[in-house]
PDB file of C-alpha atoms in Angstrom:
ATOM      1  CA  UNK I  10       5.978 -37.679 -24.090  1.00 44.00           C
ATOM      2  CA  UNK I  11       3.763 -35.745 -21.685  1.00 40.00           C
ATOM      3  CA  UNK I  12       0.558 -37.036 -23.369  1.00 40.00           C
ATOM      4  CA  UNK I  13       1.707 -40.626 -22.815  1.00 36.00           C
ATOM      5  CA  UNK I  14       2.413 -39.922 -19.164  1.00 39.00           C
ATOM      6  CA  UNK I  15      -0.989 -38.235 -18.728  1.00 42.00           C
ATOM      7  CA  UNK I  16      -2.751 -41.231 -20.281  1.00 40.00           C
ATOM      8  CA  UNK I  17      -0.904 -43.594 -17.951  1.00 42.00           C
ATOM      9  CA  UNK I  18      -1.843 -41.414 -14.995  1.00 43.00           C
ATOM     10  CA  UNK I  19      -5.536 -41.467 -15.934  1.00 45.00           C
ATOM     11  CA  UNK I  20      -5.465 -45.271 -16.382  1.00 44.00           C
ATOM     12  CA  UNK I  21      -3.837 -45.685 -12.982  1.00 43.00           C
ATOM     13  CA  UNK I  22      -6.618 -43.659 -11.389  1.00 45.00           C
ATOM     14  CA  UNK I  23      -9.271 -45.826 -12.985  1.00 44.00           C
ATOM     15  CA  UNK I  24      -7.586 -49.086 -12.005  1.00 43.00           C
ATOM     16  CA  UNK I  25      -7.142 -47.917  -8.408  1.00 44.00           C
ATOM     17  CA  UNK I  26     -10.825 -47.147  -8.124  1.00 45.00           C
ATOM     18  CA  UNK I  27     -10.325 -43.453  -7.399  1.00 46.00           C
ATOM     19  CA  UNK I  28     -13.805 -41.940  -7.636  1.00 52.00           C
ATOM     20  CA  UNK I  29     -14.494 -38.429  -8.894  1.00 51.00           C
ATOM     21  CA  UNK I  30     -17.278 -37.601  -6.497  1.00 65.00           C
ATOM     22  CA  UNK I  31     -17.728 -33.853  -6.170  1.00 88.00           C
ATOM     23  CA  UNK I  32     -17.472 -30.561  -7.972  1.00 90.00           C
ATOM     24  CA  UNK I  33     -15.199 -27.900  -6.497  1.00 89.00           C
ATOM     25  CA  UNK I  34     -15.681 -24.323  -7.692  1.00 89.00           C
ATOM     26  CA  UNK I  35     -12.449 -22.357  -7.890  1.00 93.00           C
ATOM     27  CA  UNK I  36     -10.825 -19.361  -9.600  1.00 91.00           C
ATOM     28  CA  UNK I  37     -10.773 -21.035 -13.042  1.00 92.00           C
ATOM     29  CA  UNK I  38     -14.158 -22.714 -12.954  1.00 90.00           C
ATOM     30  CA  UNK I  39     -15.221 -26.109 -11.631  1.00 91.00           C
ATOM     31  CA  UNK I  40     -13.060 -29.201 -11.069  1.00 91.00           C
ATOM     32  CA  UNK I  41     -14.208 -32.776 -10.439  1.00 92.00           C
ATOM     33  CA  UNK I  42     -12.215 -33.712  -7.354  1.00 94.00           C
ATOM     34  CA  UNK I  43     -11.878 -37.161  -5.749  1.00 93.00           C
ATOM     35  CA  UNK I  44     -13.507 -37.527  -2.350  1.00 89.00           C
ATOM     36  CA  UNK I  45     -10.260 -38.614  -0.765  1.00 89.00           C
ATOM     37  CA  UNK I  46      -7.300 -37.541  -2.912  1.00 95.00           C
ATOM     38  CA  UNK I  47      -4.111 -39.385  -2.030  1.00 94.00           C
ATOM     39  CA  UNK I  48      -1.509 -38.016  -4.416  1.00 97.00           C
ATOM     40  CA  UNK I  49      -1.573 -34.233  -4.225  1.00 98.00           C
ATOM     41  CA  UNK I  50       0.707 -31.807  -6.034  1.00 98.00           C
ATOM     42  CA  UNK I  51       0.914 -28.241  -4.707  1.00 98.00           C
ATOM     43  CA  UNK I  52       2.289 -25.315  -6.700  1.00 98.00           C
ATOM     44  CA  UNK I  53       2.363 -22.425  -4.210  1.00 96.00           C
ATOM     45  CA  UNK I  54       4.358 -21.778  -1.062  1.00 94.00           C
ATOM     46  CA  UNK I  55       1.243 -21.001   0.953  1.00 95.00           C
ATOM     47  CA  UNK I  56      -0.443 -24.136  -0.397  1.00 96.00           C
ATOM     48  CA  UNK I  57       2.395 -26.305   0.894  1.00 97.00           C
ATOM     49  CA  UNK I  58       1.974 -24.754   4.338  1.00 97.00           C
ATOM     50  CA  UNK I  59      -1.788 -25.229   4.173  1.00 97.00           C
ATOM     51  CA  UNK I  60      -1.499 -28.936   3.359  1.00 98.00           C
ATOM     52  CA  UNK I  61       1.024 -29.583   6.117  1.00 97.00           C
ATOM     53  CA  UNK I  62      -1.159 -27.688   8.574  1.00 97.00           C
ATOM     54  CA  UNK I  63      -4.089 -30.044   7.914  1.00 97.00           C
ATOM     55  CA  UNK I  64      -1.925 -33.169   8.130  1.00 97.00           C
ATOM     56  CA  UNK I  65      -1.408 -33.834   4.421  1.00 97.00           C
ATOM     57  CA  UNK I  66       2.020 -34.372   2.858  1.00 97.00           C
ATOM     58  CA  UNK I  67       2.039 -33.664  -0.892  1.00 98.00           C
ATOM     59  CA  UNK I  68       3.774 -36.000  -3.317  1.00 98.00           C
ATOM     60  CA  UNK I  69       5.274 -32.983  -5.041  1.00 98.00           C
ATOM     61  CA  UNK I  70       5.709 -29.279  -4.285  1.00 98.00           C
ATOM     62  CA  UNK I  71       7.392 -26.215  -5.736  1.00 97.00           C
ATOM     63  CA  UNK I  72      10.389 -24.819  -3.915  1.00 95.00           C
ATOM     64  CA  UNK I  73      10.109 -22.115  -1.284  1.00 92.00           C
ATOM     65  CA  UNK I  74      11.036 -18.685  -2.576  1.00 86.00           C
ATOM     66  CA  UNK I  75      14.079 -18.468  -0.331  1.00 83.00           C
ATOM     67  CA  UNK I  76      14.413 -22.051   0.862  1.00 84.00           C
ATOM     68  CA  UNK I  77      16.852 -24.862   0.142  1.00 89.00           C
ATOM     69  CA  UNK I  78      14.673 -26.202  -1.332  1.00 95.00           C
ATOM     70  CA  UNK I  79      12.013 -25.433   1.277  1.00 94.00           C
ATOM     71  CA  UNK I  80      12.013 -23.147   4.300  1.00 92.00           C
ATOM     72  CA  UNK I  81      13.876 -24.596   7.260  1.00 91.00           C
ATOM     73  CA  UNK I  82      10.711 -24.753   9.357  1.00 92.00           C
ATOM     74  CA  UNK I  83       9.066 -26.960   6.721  1.00 94.00           C
ATOM     75  CA  UNK I  84      11.979 -29.298   5.959  1.00 94.00           C
ATOM     76  CA  UNK I  85      11.258 -31.838   8.749  1.00 95.00           C
ATOM     77  CA  UNK I  86       7.805 -32.443   7.231  1.00 95.00           C
ATOM     78  CA  UNK I  87       8.897 -32.656   3.590  1.00 95.00           C
ATOM     79  CA  UNK I  88      10.661 -36.004   3.534  1.00 94.00           C
ATOM     80  CA  UNK I  89      10.023 -37.873   0.289  1.00 96.00           C
ATOM     81  CA  UNK I  90       8.366 -34.888  -1.418  1.00 97.00           C
ATOM     82  CA  UNK I  91       9.444 -34.357  -5.030  1.00 98.00           C
ATOM     83  CA  UNK I  92      10.721 -30.902  -5.939  1.00 97.00           C
ATOM     84  CA  UNK I  93       8.780 -29.522  -8.908  1.00 97.00           C
ATOM     85  CA  UNK I  94      10.560 -26.288  -9.784  1.00 95.00           C
ATOM     86  CA  UNK I  95       9.223 -22.852  -8.915  1.00 94.00           C
ATOM     87  CA  UNK I  96       5.765 -21.313  -8.594  1.00 92.00           C
ATOM     88  CA  UNK I  97       6.307 -19.485 -11.867  1.00 91.00           C
ATOM     89  CA  UNK I  98       7.797 -22.443 -13.737  1.00 94.00           C
ATOM     90  CA  UNK I  99       6.656 -25.803 -12.394  1.00 96.00           C
ATOM     91  CA  UNK I 100       7.915 -28.873 -14.254  1.00 97.00           C
ATOM     92  CA  UNK I 101       4.859 -30.249 -16.057  1.00 97.00           C
ATOM     93  CA  UNK I 102       6.419 -33.512 -17.187  1.00 97.00           C
ATOM     94  CA  UNK I 103       7.671 -34.249 -13.697  1.00 97.00           C
ATOM     95  CA  UNK I 104       4.226 -33.465 -12.304  1.00 98.00           C
ATOM     96  CA  UNK I 105       2.689 -35.961 -14.717  1.00 97.00           C
ATOM     97  CA  UNK I 106       5.110 -38.725 -13.719  1.00 97.00           C
ATOM     98  CA  UNK I 107       3.897 -38.394 -10.118  1.00 97.00           C
ATOM     99  CA  UNK I 108       0.406 -39.466 -11.275  1.00 97.00           C
ATOM    100  CA  UNK I 109      -1.399 -36.984  -8.994  1.00 97.00           C
ATOM    101  CA  UNK I 110      -5.118 -37.194  -8.390  1.00 95.00           C
ATOM    102  CA  UNK I 111      -5.302 -33.490  -7.439  1.00 97.00           C
ATOM    103  CA  UNK I 112      -3.249 -30.387  -8.239  1.00 98.00           C
ATOM    104  CA  UNK I 113      -3.470 -27.204  -6.149  1.00 98.00           C
ATOM    105  CA  UNK I 114      -2.187 -23.789  -7.148  1.00 97.00           C
ATOM    106  CA  UNK I 115      -3.134 -20.176  -7.773  1.00 96.00           C
ATOM    107  CA  UNK I 116      -4.468 -18.350 -10.817  1.00 97.00           C
ATOM    108  CA  UNK I 117      -2.005 -15.510 -10.299  1.00 95.00           C
ATOM    109  CA  UNK I 118       0.846 -18.008 -10.810  1.00 95.00           C
ATOM    110  CA  UNK I 119      -0.525 -20.822 -13.015  1.00 96.00           C
ATOM    111  CA  UNK I 120      -3.343 -19.373 -15.115  1.00 95.00           C
ATOM    112  CA  UNK I 121      -1.363 -19.776 -18.347  1.00 95.00           C
ATOM    113  CA  UNK I 122      -0.747 -23.482 -17.789  1.00 96.00           C
ATOM    114  CA  UNK I 123      -4.124 -24.327 -16.247  1.00 96.00           C
ATOM    115  CA  UNK I 124      -5.291 -26.364 -19.240  1.00 96.00           C
ATOM    116  CA  UNK I 125      -2.091 -28.415 -19.225  1.00 97.00           C
ATOM    117  CA  UNK I 126      -2.384 -29.014 -15.493  1.00 97.00           C
ATOM    118  CA  UNK I 127      -6.039 -30.007 -15.824  1.00 95.00           C
ATOM    119  CA  UNK I 128      -5.062 -32.543 -18.485  1.00 96.00           C
ATOM    120  CA  UNK I 129      -2.862 -34.236 -15.897  1.00 97.00           C
ATOM    121  CA  UNK I 130      -5.293 -34.201 -12.948  1.00 96.00           C
ATOM    122  CA  UNK I 131      -8.190 -32.218 -11.484  1.00 96.00           C
ATOM    123  CA  UNK I 132      -6.765 -28.778 -10.713  1.00 96.00           C
ATOM    124  CA  UNK I 133      -8.035 -26.273  -8.144  1.00 97.00           C
ATOM    125  CA  UNK I 134      -6.641 -22.729  -8.205  1.00 97.00           C
ATOM    126  CA  UNK I 135      -7.144 -19.869  -5.779  1.00 96.00           C
ATOM    127  CA  UNK I 136      -7.508 -16.384  -7.234  1.00 95.00           C
ATOM    128  CA  UNK I 137      -4.401 -14.748  -5.783  1.00 94.00           C
ATOM    129  CA  UNK I 138      -1.902 -14.877  -2.904  1.00 94.00           C
ATOM    130  CA  UNK I 139      -0.852 -12.808   0.110  1.00 93.00           C
ATOM    131  CA  UNK I 140      -3.454 -11.068   2.242  1.00 94.00           C
ATOM    132  CA  UNK I 141      -6.074 -13.743   1.480  1.00 96.00           C
ATOM    133  CA  UNK I 142      -4.005 -16.586   2.960  1.00 96.00           C
ATOM    134  CA  UNK I 143      -6.773 -17.641   5.357  1.00 97.00           C
ATOM    135  CA  UNK I 144      -9.379 -17.838   2.610  1.00 96.00           C
ATOM    136  CA  UNK I 145      -6.931 -19.799   0.478  1.00 97.00           C
ATOM    137  CA  UNK I 146      -6.147 -22.194   3.314  1.00 97.00           C
ATOM    138  CA  UNK I 147      -9.893 -22.920   3.436  1.00 96.00           C
ATOM    139  CA  UNK I 148      -9.940 -23.615  -0.321  1.00 96.00           C
ATOM    140  CA  UNK I 149      -6.985 -26.000  -0.117  1.00 96.00           C
ATOM    141  CA  UNK I 150      -8.344 -27.766   2.979  1.00 96.00           C
ATOM    142  CA  UNK I 151     -11.794 -28.204   1.427  1.00 95.00           C
ATOM    143  CA  UNK I 152     -10.279 -29.573  -1.790  1.00 95.00           C
ATOM    144  CA  UNK I 153      -8.397 -32.333   0.058  1.00 96.00           C
ATOM    145  CA  UNK I 154     -11.360 -33.193   2.293  1.00 94.00           C
ATOM    146  CA  UNK I 155      -9.874 -31.608   5.432  1.00 96.00           C
ATOM    147  CA  UNK I 156     -12.373 -28.805   6.007  1.00 96.00           C
ATOM    148  CA  UNK I 157     -12.503 -29.229   9.783  1.00 97.00           C
ATOM    149  CA  UNK I 158      -8.721 -29.304  10.066  1.00 98.00           C
ATOM    150  CA  UNK I 159      -8.449 -26.154   7.972  1.00 97.00           C
ATOM    151  CA  UNK I 160     -10.932 -24.323  10.156  1.00 98.00           C
ATOM    152  CA  UNK I 161      -9.042 -25.493  13.234  1.00 98.00           C
ATOM    153  CA  UNK I 162      -5.739 -24.118  11.886  1.00 98.00           C
ATOM    154  CA  UNK I 163      -7.321 -20.733  11.215  1.00 98.00           C
ATOM    155  CA  UNK I 164      -9.077 -20.711  14.591  1.00 98.00           C
ATOM    156  CA  UNK I 165      -5.785 -21.483  16.343  1.00 98.00           C
ATOM    157  CA  UNK I 166      -4.089 -18.549  14.596  1.00 98.00           C
ATOM    158  CA  UNK I 167      -6.965 -16.208  15.439  1.00 98.00           C
ATOM    159  CA  UNK I 168      -6.884 -17.321  19.074  1.00 97.00           C
ATOM    160  CA  UNK I 169      -3.123 -16.643  19.271  1.00 98.00           C
ATOM    161  CA  UNK I 170      -3.555 -13.199  17.732  1.00 98.00           C
ATOM    162  CA  UNK I 171      -6.328 -12.361  20.221  1.00 97.00           C
ATOM    163  CA  UNK I 172      -4.225 -13.612  23.146  1.00 97.00           C
ATOM    164  CA  UNK I 173      -1.309 -11.424  22.051  1.00 98.00           C
ATOM    165  CA  UNK I 174      -3.629  -8.428  21.792  1.00 98.00           C
ATOM    166  CA  UNK I 175      -4.798  -9.006  25.354  1.00 97.00           C
ATOM    167  CA  UNK I 176      -1.233  -9.476  26.604  1.00 97.00           C
ATOM    168  CA  UNK I 177      -0.176  -6.152  25.059  1.00 97.00           C
ATOM    169  CA  UNK I 178      -2.343  -4.224  27.480  1.00 96.00           C
ATOM    170  CA  UNK I 179      -2.000  -0.481  26.872  1.00 95.00           C
ATOM    171  CA  UNK I 180       0.462  -1.220  24.049  1.00 96.00           C
ATOM    172  CA  UNK I 181      -2.410  -2.699  22.027  1.00 96.00           C
ATOM    173  CA  UNK I 182      -3.020   0.816  20.734  1.00 94.00           C
ATOM    174  CA  UNK I 183       0.429   1.085  19.191  1.00 97.00           C
ATOM    175  CA  UNK I 184       0.881   1.950  15.530  1.00 98.00           C
ATOM    176  CA  UNK I 185       3.040  -0.387  13.432  1.00 98.00           C
ATOM    177  CA  UNK I 186       4.988   0.653  10.348  1.00 98.00           C
ATOM    178  CA  UNK I 187       6.076  -1.916   7.739  1.00 98.00           C
ATOM    179  CA  UNK I 188       8.807  -1.282   5.184  1.00 98.00           C
ATOM    180  CA  UNK I 189      10.859  -3.446   2.816  1.00 97.00           C
ATOM    181  CA  UNK I 190      14.189  -1.920   1.852  1.00 97.00           C
ATOM    182  CA  UNK I 191      15.874  -3.382  -1.213  1.00 95.00           C
ATOM    183  CA  UNK I 192      18.122  -2.188  -4.056  1.00 94.00           C
ATOM    184  CA  UNK I 193      15.353  -2.823  -6.596  1.00 92.00           C
ATOM    185  CA  UNK I 194      12.687  -0.819  -4.767  1.00 94.00           C
ATOM    186  CA  UNK I 195      11.751   0.231  -1.265  1.00 97.00           C
ATOM    187  CA  UNK I 196       8.096  -0.061  -0.324  1.00 97.00           C
ATOM    188  CA  UNK I 197       5.932   0.557   2.685  1.00 97.00           C
ATOM    189  CA  UNK I 198       3.292  -2.111   3.118  1.00 97.00           C
ATOM    190  CA  UNK I 199      -0.376  -1.339   3.699  1.00 97.00           C
ATOM    191  CA  UNK I 200      -3.211  -3.325   5.275  1.00 96.00           C
ATOM    192  CA  UNK I 201      -3.958  -5.524   2.244  1.00 96.00           C
ATOM    193  CA  UNK I 202      -0.634  -7.363   2.440  1.00 96.00           C
ATOM    194  CA  UNK I 203       0.400 -10.565   4.179  1.00 96.00           C
ATOM    195  CA  UNK I 204       2.155  -8.825   7.105  1.00 97.00           C
ATOM    196  CA  UNK I 205      -0.549  -6.158   7.152  1.00 97.00           C
ATOM    197  CA  UNK I 206      -3.249  -8.761   7.687  1.00 97.00           C
ATOM    198  CA  UNK I 207      -1.314 -10.375  10.550  1.00 97.00           C
ATOM    199  CA  UNK I 208      -0.760  -6.991  12.222  1.00 97.00           C
ATOM    200  CA  UNK I 209      -4.496  -6.292  11.903  1.00 97.00           C
ATOM    201  CA  UNK I 210      -5.363  -9.696  13.367  1.00 97.00           C
ATOM    202  CA  UNK I 211      -3.488  -8.735  16.524  1.00 97.00           C
ATOM    203  CA  UNK I 212      -5.482  -5.508  16.634  1.00 97.00           C
ATOM    204  CA  UNK I 213      -2.509  -3.212  16.233  1.00 97.00           C
ATOM    205  CA  UNK I 214      -3.017  -0.033  14.213  1.00 97.00           C
ATOM    206  CA  UNK I 215      -1.192   1.468  11.248  1.00 97.00           C
ATOM    207  CA  UNK I 216       0.146   5.016  10.890  1.00 97.00           C
ATOM    208  CA  UNK I 217      -1.979   7.318   8.727  1.00 95.00           C
ATOM    209  CA  UNK I 218       0.294   6.943   5.684  1.00 95.00           C
ATOM    210  CA  UNK I 219      -0.166   3.152   5.752  1.00 97.00           C
ATOM    211  CA  UNK I 220      -3.761   2.893   6.931  1.00 97.00           C
ATOM    212  CA  UNK I 221      -5.026   1.910   3.498  1.00 96.00           C
ATOM    213  CA  UNK I 222      -6.868  -1.121   2.166  1.00 95.00           C
ATOM    214  CA  UNK I 223      -4.184  -1.554  -0.482  1.00 96.00           C
ATOM    215  CA  UNK I 224      -1.026  -3.651  -0.882  1.00 96.00           C
ATOM    216  CA  UNK I 225       2.046  -1.387  -0.915  1.00 96.00           C
ATOM    217  CA  UNK I 226       3.598   1.757  -2.323  1.00 96.00           C
ATOM    218  CA  UNK I 227       7.102   2.650  -3.478  1.00 97.00           C
ATOM    219  CA  UNK I 228       9.024   4.890  -1.112  1.00 96.00           C
ATOM    220  CA  UNK I 229      11.873   7.326  -1.662  1.00 96.00           C
ATOM    221  CA  UNK I 230      14.197   8.538   1.084  1.00 97.00           C
ATOM    222  CA  UNK I 231      12.486  11.922   1.122  1.00 97.00           C
ATOM    223  CA  UNK I 232       9.359  10.162   2.351  1.00 97.00           C
ATOM    224  CA  UNK I 233      10.998   8.348   5.273  1.00 98.00           C
ATOM    225  CA  UNK I 234       9.035  10.534   7.756  1.00 97.00           C
ATOM    226  CA  UNK I 235       5.873   8.733   6.559  1.00 96.00           C
ATOM    227  CA  UNK I 236       7.212   5.624   8.332  1.00 98.00           C
ATOM    228  CA  UNK I 237       6.723   7.296  11.715  1.00 98.00           C
ATOM    229  CA  UNK I 238       4.986   4.915  14.146  1.00 98.00           C
ATOM    230  CA  UNK I 239       5.347   3.499  17.640  1.00 98.00           C
ATOM    231  CA  UNK I 240       7.204   0.514  16.197  1.00 98.00           C
ATOM    232  CA  UNK I 241       8.770  -0.269  12.850  1.00 98.00           C
ATOM    233  CA  UNK I 242       9.311  -3.729  11.412  1.00 98.00           C
ATOM    234  CA  UNK I 243      11.662  -3.565   8.441  1.00 97.00           C
ATOM    235  CA  UNK I 244      12.902  -6.298   6.141  1.00 95.00           C
ATOM    236  CA  UNK I 245      15.451  -6.614   3.378  1.00 93.00           C
ATOM    237  CA  UNK I 246      16.688  -9.398   1.068  1.00 88.00           C
ATOM    238  CA  UNK I 247      19.152 -12.097   2.122  1.00 81.00           C
ATOM    239  CA  UNK I 248      21.724 -10.788   4.660  1.00 85.00           C
ATOM    240  CA  UNK I 249      24.359 -12.529   2.542  1.00 85.00           C
ATOM    241  CA  UNK I 250      23.512 -10.254  -0.388  1.00 88.00           C
ATOM    242  CA  UNK I 251      26.281  -7.647  -0.289  1.00 92.00           C
ATOM    243  CA  UNK I 252      24.461  -5.165  -2.497  1.00 94.00           C
ATOM    244  CA  UNK I 253      21.260  -5.413  -0.479  1.00 93.00           C
ATOM    245  CA  UNK I 254      23.114  -4.996   2.812  1.00 95.00           C
ATOM    246  CA  UNK I 255      24.963  -1.921   1.552  1.00 96.00           C
ATOM    247  CA  UNK I 256      21.681  -0.431   0.369  1.00 96.00           C
ATOM    248  CA  UNK I 257      20.029  -1.192   3.706  1.00 97.00           C
ATOM    249  CA  UNK I 258      22.890   0.438   5.629  1.00 97.00           C
ATOM    250  CA  UNK I 259      22.544   3.517   3.440  1.00 97.00           C
ATOM    251  CA  UNK I 260      18.860   3.842   4.350  1.00 98.00           C
ATOM    252  CA  UNK I 261      19.406   3.168   8.041  1.00 98.00           C
ATOM    253  CA  UNK I 262      22.183   5.766   8.184  1.00 98.00           C
ATOM    254  CA  UNK I 263      20.019   8.427   6.606  1.00 98.00           C
ATOM    255  CA  UNK I 264      19.304  11.328   9.015  1.00 98.00           C
ATOM    256  CA  UNK I 265      15.580  11.104   8.284  1.00 98.00           C
ATOM    257  CA  UNK I 266      15.571   7.439   9.414  1.00 98.00           C
ATOM    258  CA  UNK I 267      17.717   8.217  12.435  1.00 98.00           C
ATOM    259  CA  UNK I 268      15.281  10.973  13.410  1.00 98.00           C
ATOM    260  CA  UNK I 269      12.268   8.662  13.603  1.00 98.00           C
ATOM    261  CA  UNK I 270      11.041   8.345  17.202  1.00 98.00           C
ATOM    262  CA  UNK I 271      10.786   4.549  16.920  1.00 98.00           C
ATOM    263  CA  UNK I 272      14.412   4.360  15.794  1.00 98.00           C
ATOM    264  CA  UNK I 273      15.604   6.647  18.577  1.00 98.00           C
ATOM    265  CA  UNK I 274      13.663   4.551  21.119  1.00 97.00           C
ATOM    266  CA  UNK I 275      15.108   1.263  19.846  1.00 97.00           C
ATOM    267  CA  UNK I 276      11.726   0.158  18.542  1.00 97.00           C
ATOM    268  CA  UNK I 277      12.754  -0.483  14.933  1.00 97.00           C
ATOM    269  CA  UNK I 278      13.270  -4.220  14.431  1.00 97.00           C
ATOM    270  CA  UNK I 279      14.678  -6.069  11.455  1.00 96.00           C
ATOM    271  CA  UNK I 280      12.720  -9.241  10.692  1.00 96.00           C
ATOM    272  CA  UNK I 281      13.128 -12.087   8.196  1.00 93.00           C
ATOM    273  CA  UNK I 282      12.227 -10.964   4.679  1.00 92.00           C
ATOM    274  CA  UNK I 283      11.374 -14.499   3.554  1.00 90.00           C
ATOM    275  CA  UNK I 284       8.901 -15.007   6.393  1.00 92.00           C
ATOM    276  CA  UNK I 285       7.310 -11.560   6.369  1.00 94.00           C
ATOM    277  CA  UNK I 286       6.996 -11.171   2.607  1.00 90.00           C
ATOM    278  CA  UNK I 287       7.657 -14.318   0.570  1.00 84.00           C
ATOM    279  CA  UNK I 288       6.177 -17.301   2.416  1.00 87.00           C
ATOM    280  CA  UNK I 289       2.579 -16.225   2.899  1.00 91.00           C
ATOM    281  CA  UNK I 290       1.247 -19.326   4.671  1.00 95.00           C
ATOM    282  CA  UNK I 291      -0.077 -20.347   8.065  1.00 97.00           C
ATOM    283  CA  UNK I 292       3.319 -21.360   9.455  1.00 96.00           C
ATOM    284  CA  UNK I 293       4.782 -18.020   8.358  1.00 95.00           C
ATOM    285  CA  UNK I 294       1.825 -16.158   9.882  1.00 97.00           C
ATOM    286  CA  UNK I 295       2.481 -17.815  13.220  1.00 97.00           C
ATOM    287  CA  UNK I 296       6.171 -16.898  12.942  1.00 95.00           C
ATOM    288  CA  UNK I 297       5.118 -13.263  12.485  1.00 96.00           C
ATOM    289  CA  UNK I 298       3.216 -13.588  15.749  1.00 97.00           C
ATOM    290  CA  UNK I 299       6.423 -14.927  17.334  1.00 97.00           C
ATOM    291  CA  UNK I 300       8.255 -11.808  16.148  1.00 97.00           C
ATOM    292  CA  UNK I 301       5.570  -9.514  17.543  1.00 97.00           C
ATOM    293  CA  UNK I 302       5.775 -11.275  20.910  1.00 97.00           C
ATOM    294  CA  UNK I 303       9.557 -10.948  20.898  1.00 96.00           C
ATOM    295  CA  UNK I 304       9.417  -7.260  19.987  1.00 96.00           C
ATOM    296  CA  UNK I 305       7.175  -6.576  22.982  1.00 96.00           C
ATOM    297  CA  UNK I 306       8.906  -8.978  25.361  1.00 96.00           C
ATOM    298  CA  UNK I 307       5.809 -11.150  25.726  1.00 95.00           C
ATOM    299  CA  UNK I 308       5.722 -14.789  26.778  1.00 92.00           C
ATOM    300  CA  UNK I 309       5.212 -17.143  23.840  1.00 92.00           C
ATOM    301  CA  UNK I 310       1.644 -18.232  23.090  1.00 89.00           C
ATOM    302  CA  UNK I 311       2.812 -21.145  20.955  1.00 87.00           C
TER     303      UNK I 311
END
């Protein structure tokens, strides 16, 4: 069935005059990509945000990690977009029926099905996700012929981050601690993580225990003192998850947590787990900046 659909898709491209005009080097090799792709399928959360940021609406996209089916802040722009399953399990047959002329994704998610995707349409994959969201936005934007728009989106984020740094004044030297508390595992996040990169863009520092060019590290309650910082941003799974909320309350009630200076000063703030950890795109990055502004009582730079 899928081979028939792929053949029909290829014939449609030929009849429409879609020209394969350039080679795009990506994490899996080289793809022949149309100059002006019109029917784009995207298989990562950050890729969806990247396309929308450069003014492109995909014909199909995977669901947001914690969206219904996409994050609320994306829903107004996703009218008519076909839901294609998850990043880990996109629906190949449904992708083929959309007759895409370009597929975007990431090696860390779709390496095993790359050949099948490439049989449907030219496929461009980034290497990984998370801290490299700006580099990936550039890859996606270049692939769809929106290089200037991609650079503009990144420049706008960088300008916001710099403006927030300036507005912080003497608080720009603050240290920021990042921790995700969940029943499965609790981790403190380092500099090579999505929220870590955003914190660094603002110019805020990290406490010694988190000042590492790595992703994250598991944390036990005995190590809570390592979270000491001027401010703490903490996140946990869905507030409607009873088990997760009970686990979070247990951590927050712990004497070691209560003894942290940031906690005693009211400078420990719960933020949205989906935005700070799961989303990983340019819209999410700007929402992190919103949260930083709110934490410091700054006027919005939106």
